[in-house]
């Protein structure tokens, strides 16, 4: 992990590379340099989360969202049970649990579109999926995963109880 050689100045940005909930690299500098560092770290560590924020911001837990298909569950109580499990896992892993977007086949891809809007609203977001087939209403799961992660910077994680 890198160390700061001076206190942060107003306008400085802090870039961190995360391995799960652990910071493995921490850089603070003026905005242009911080954005270059973020881009370089995102290329070098493509599978890890790289965040950028004001250097004086308080540290908050990263946001975790969920996405599921309603038709792959027997009933609404099963979906509610999944939401409770995700909330418990989020707390255990150091995340803040956000919304779980439930896709109804009749209105697809409305929930996925809402998920994308939510992800774009936050800089560091991870999305839990029970299985890759939950993306099938939107398109080919592998293609959707690749495009979603490239465009939003968020990552899908498979939920494995």
mmCIF file of C-alpha atoms in Angstrom:
data_model
loop_
_atom_site.group_PDB
_atom_site.id
_atom_site.type_symbol
_atom_site.label_atom_id
_atom_site.label_comp_id
_atom_site.label_asym_id
_atom_site.label_seq_id
_atom_site.Cartn_x
_atom_site.Cartn_y
_atom_site.Cartn_z
ATOM 1 C CA UNK A 1 0.000 0.000 0.000
ATOM 2 C CA UNK A 2 1.302 3.468 -0.815
ATOM 3 C CA UNK A 3 1.629 6.163 1.813
ATOM 4 C CA UNK A 4 0.901 9.871 1.642
ATOM 5 C CA UNK A 5 3.850 12.258 1.806
ATOM 6 C CA UNK A 6 1.726 15.365 2.458
ATOM 7 C CA UNK A 7 -1.732 16.079 3.832
ATOM 8 C CA UNK A 8 -4.462 16.128 1.171
ATOM 9 C CA UNK A 9 -5.247 19.503 -0.354
ATOM 10 C CA UNK A 10 -8.756 20.708 -1.228
ATOM 11 C CA UNK A 11 -9.642 19.210 -4.585
ATOM 12 C CA UNK A 12 -7.279 16.231 -4.252
ATOM 13 C CA UNK A 13 -8.642 12.826 -5.190
ATOM 14 C CA UNK A 14 -8.057 9.497 -3.484
ATOM 15 C CA UNK A 15 -7.773 6.373 -5.625
ATOM 16 C CA UNK A 16 -7.954 2.940 -4.036
ATOM 17 C CA UNK A 17 -7.655 -0.563 -5.464
ATOM 18 C CA UNK A 18 -9.787 -3.083 -3.578
ATOM 19 C CA UNK A 19 -9.360 -6.828 -3.194
ATOM 20 C CA UNK A 20 -12.770 -7.647 -1.709
ATOM 21 C CA UNK A 21 -13.033 -5.315 1.278
ATOM 22 C CA UNK A 22 -9.260 -4.849 1.578
ATOM 23 C CA UNK A 23 -7.393 -1.890 0.074
ATOM 24 C CA UNK A 24 -4.253 -3.066 -1.714
ATOM 25 C CA UNK A 25 -3.228 0.296 -3.203
ATOM 26 C CA UNK A 26 -4.006 3.822 -2.037
ATOM 27 C CA UNK A 27 -3.021 6.970 -3.944
ATOM 28 C CA UNK A 28 -3.874 10.622 -3.219
ATOM 29 C CA UNK A 29 -3.051 13.446 -5.613
ATOM 30 C CA UNK A 30 -4.323 16.290 -7.731
ATOM 31 C CA UNK A 31 -7.331 15.378 -9.932
ATOM 32 C CA UNK A 32 -5.564 14.888 -13.284
ATOM 33 C CA UNK A 33 -2.882 12.623 -11.790
ATOM 34 C CA UNK A 34 -5.470 10.721 -9.768
ATOM 35 C CA UNK A 35 -7.581 10.049 -12.876
ATOM 36 C CA UNK A 36 -4.489 8.811 -14.764
ATOM 37 C CA UNK A 37 -3.641 6.536 -11.814
ATOM 38 C CA UNK A 38 -7.235 5.254 -11.687
ATOM 39 C CA UNK A 39 -7.160 4.442 -15.422
ATOM 40 C CA UNK A 40 -3.806 2.666 -15.110
ATOM 41 C CA UNK A 41 -4.920 0.620 -12.100
ATOM 42 C CA UNK A 42 -8.220 -0.270 -13.795
ATOM 43 C CA UNK A 43 -6.278 -1.663 -16.751
ATOM 44 C CA UNK A 44 -3.716 -3.459 -14.597
ATOM 45 C CA UNK A 45 -6.245 -4.917 -12.160
ATOM 46 C CA UNK A 46 -9.244 -5.392 -14.471
ATOM 47 C CA UNK A 47 -10.962 -7.855 -12.134
ATOM 48 C CA UNK A 48 -10.640 -5.635 -9.038
ATOM 49 C CA UNK A 49 -12.681 -2.627 -7.971
ATOM 50 C CA UNK A 50 -10.896 0.710 -8.344
ATOM 51 C CA UNK A 51 -12.532 3.739 -6.695
ATOM 52 C CA UNK A 52 -11.891 7.460 -6.860
ATOM 53 C CA UNK A 53 -13.328 9.978 -4.411
ATOM 54 C CA UNK A 54 -12.495 13.319 -2.823
ATOM 55 C CA UNK A 55 -9.435 12.838 -0.607
ATOM 56 C CA UNK A 56 -11.224 14.340 2.372
ATOM 57 C CA UNK A 57 -14.341 12.143 2.042
ATOM 58 C CA UNK A 58 -15.287 9.838 4.866
ATOM 59 C CA UNK A 59 -14.815 6.160 4.169
ATOM 60 C CA UNK A 60 -18.059 4.308 3.585
ATOM 61 C CA UNK A 61 -18.668 0.689 2.814
ATOM 62 C CA UNK A 62 -19.001 -0.124 -0.884
ATOM 63 C CA UNK A 63 -22.528 -0.555 -2.189
ATOM 64 C CA UNK A 64 -23.949 -3.954 -3.053
ATOM 65 C CA UNK A 65 -26.991 -4.298 -5.302
ATOM 66 C CA UNK A 66 -28.853 -7.416 -6.397
ATOM 67 C CA UNK A 67 -30.605 -8.548 -9.555
ATOM 68 C CA UNK A 68 -32.956 -11.542 -9.847
ATOM 69 C CA UNK A 69 -35.654 -12.873 -12.161
ATOM 70 C CA UNK A 70 -39.042 -13.350 -10.505
ATOM 71 C CA UNK A 71 -39.953 -16.342 -12.709
ATOM 72 C CA UNK A 72 -36.991 -18.379 -11.397
ATOM 73 C CA UNK A 73 -38.449 -18.442 -7.854
ATOM 74 C CA UNK A 74 -41.475 -20.311 -6.592
ATOM 75 C CA UNK A 75 -43.007 -17.363 -4.745
ATOM 76 C CA UNK A 76 -42.449 -13.885 -3.354
ATOM 77 C CA UNK A 77 -41.467 -15.309 0.091
ATOM 78 C CA UNK A 78 -38.547 -17.077 -1.637
ATOM 79 C CA UNK A 79 -37.405 -13.748 -3.079
ATOM 80 C CA UNK A 80 -37.733 -12.083 0.341
ATOM 81 C CA UNK A 81 -35.629 -14.882 1.856
ATOM 82 C CA UNK A 82 -32.952 -14.259 -0.798
ATOM 83 C CA UNK A 83 -32.984 -10.528 0.005
ATOM 84 C CA UNK A 84 -32.417 -11.270 3.710
ATOM 85 C CA UNK A 85 -29.526 -13.598 2.843
ATOM 86 C CA UNK A 86 -27.942 -10.973 0.598
ATOM 87 C CA UNK A 87 -28.244 -8.374 3.346
ATOM 88 C CA UNK A 88 -26.503 -10.711 5.817
ATOM 89 C CA UNK A 89 -23.720 -11.509 3.336
ATOM 90 C CA UNK A 90 -23.282 -7.820 2.526
ATOM 91 C CA UNK A 91 -22.816 -6.990 6.198
ATOM 92 C CA UNK A 92 -20.424 -9.903 6.695
ATOM 93 C CA UNK A 93 -18.321 -8.880 3.673
ATOM 94 C CA UNK A 94 -18.207 -5.168 4.535
ATOM 95 C CA UNK A 95 -20.758 -3.893 1.990
ATOM 96 C CA UNK A 96 -23.754 -1.621 2.382
ATOM 97 C CA UNK A 97 -26.784 -3.441 0.978
ATOM 98 C CA UNK A 98 -28.773 -1.453 -1.539
ATOM 99 C CA UNK A 99 -31.760 -2.478 -3.623
ATOM 100 C CA UNK A 100 -32.409 -5.891 -5.088
ATOM 101 C CA UNK A 101 -33.923 -5.406 -8.539
ATOM 102 C CA UNK A 102 -36.523 -8.064 -9.361
ATOM 103 C CA UNK A 103 -37.162 -8.561 -13.067
ATOM 104 C CA UNK A 104 -40.652 -9.589 -14.128
ATOM 105 C CA UNK A 105 -40.636 -11.278 -17.568
ATOM 106 C CA UNK A 106 -43.731 -9.296 -18.596
ATOM 107 C CA UNK A 107 -41.951 -5.958 -18.166
ATOM 108 C CA UNK A 108 -38.337 -6.962 -18.937
ATOM 109 C CA UNK A 109 -35.884 -5.244 -19.114
ATOM 110 C CA UNK A 110 -37.385 -2.566 -16.817
ATOM 111 C CA UNK A 111 -35.646 -3.784 -13.637
ATOM 112 C CA UNK A 112 -32.332 -4.203 -15.473
ATOM 113 C CA UNK A 113 -32.598 -0.656 -16.829
ATOM 114 C CA UNK A 114 -33.299 0.611 -13.297
ATOM 115 C CA UNK A 115 -30.269 -1.356 -12.049
ATOM 116 C CA UNK A 116 -28.038 0.272 -14.685
ATOM 117 C CA UNK A 117 -29.309 3.746 -13.712
ATOM 118 C CA UNK A 118 -28.592 2.995 -10.054
ATOM 119 C CA UNK A 119 -25.106 1.678 -10.832
ATOM 120 C CA UNK A 120 -24.350 4.807 -12.857
ATOM 121 C CA UNK A 121 -25.389 6.936 -9.880
ATOM 122 C CA UNK A 122 -22.663 5.412 -7.645
ATOM 123 C CA UNK A 123 -18.944 5.071 -8.305
ATOM 124 C CA UNK A 124 -18.250 1.774 -6.575
ATOM 125 C CA UNK A 125 -20.942 -0.828 -6.952
ATOM 126 C CA UNK A 126 -21.077 -4.589 -7.017
ATOM 127 C CA UNK A 127 -24.108 -6.545 -8.192
ATOM 128 C CA UNK A 128 -24.977 -9.972 -6.818
ATOM 129 C CA UNK A 129 -26.585 -12.509 -9.131
ATOM 130 C CA UNK A 130 -27.870 -15.905 -7.977
ATOM 131 C CA UNK A 131 -26.865 -17.441 -11.336
ATOM 132 C CA UNK A 132 -25.851 -16.197 -14.786
ATOM 133 C CA UNK A 133 -29.212 -17.279 -16.226
ATOM 134 C CA UNK A 134 -30.856 -14.403 -14.358
ATOM 135 C CA UNK A 135 -29.477 -12.158 -17.127
ATOM 136 C CA UNK A 136 -31.093 -14.232 -19.897
ATOM 137 C CA UNK A 137 -34.202 -12.029 -20.147
ATOM 138 C CA UNK A 138 -31.940 -9.152 -21.210
ATOM 139 C CA UNK A 139 -29.825 -11.125 -23.682
ATOM 140 C CA UNK A 140 -26.952 -13.576 -23.804
ATOM 141 C CA UNK A 141 -25.655 -13.649 -20.191
ATOM 142 C CA UNK A 142 -21.967 -13.690 -21.165
ATOM 143 C CA UNK A 143 -22.379 -10.743 -23.541
ATOM 144 C CA UNK A 144 -24.518 -8.802 -21.042
ATOM 145 C CA UNK A 145 -21.959 -9.396 -18.267
ATOM 146 C CA UNK A 146 -19.069 -8.223 -20.423
ATOM 147 C CA UNK A 147 -20.845 -5.126 -21.734
ATOM 148 C CA UNK A 148 -22.327 -4.197 -18.317
ATOM 149 C CA UNK A 149 -18.966 -4.435 -16.527
ATOM 150 C CA UNK A 150 -17.133 -2.554 -19.292
ATOM 151 C CA UNK A 151 -19.668 0.273 -19.541
ATOM 152 C CA UNK A 152 -20.532 0.768 -15.851
ATOM 153 C CA UNK A 153 -17.313 -0.265 -14.113
ATOM 154 C CA UNK A 154 -19.436 -2.306 -11.702
ATOM 155 C CA UNK A 155 -18.861 -6.021 -11.234
ATOM 156 C CA UNK A 156 -21.228 -8.963 -11.092
ATOM 157 C CA UNK A 157 -20.620 -11.487 -8.330
ATOM 158 C CA UNK A 158 -22.358 -14.826 -8.186
ATOM 159 C CA UNK A 159 -24.219 -15.477 -4.958
ATOM 160 C CA UNK A 160 -23.291 -18.906 -3.648
ATOM 161 C CA UNK A 161 -24.969 -19.763 -0.351
#
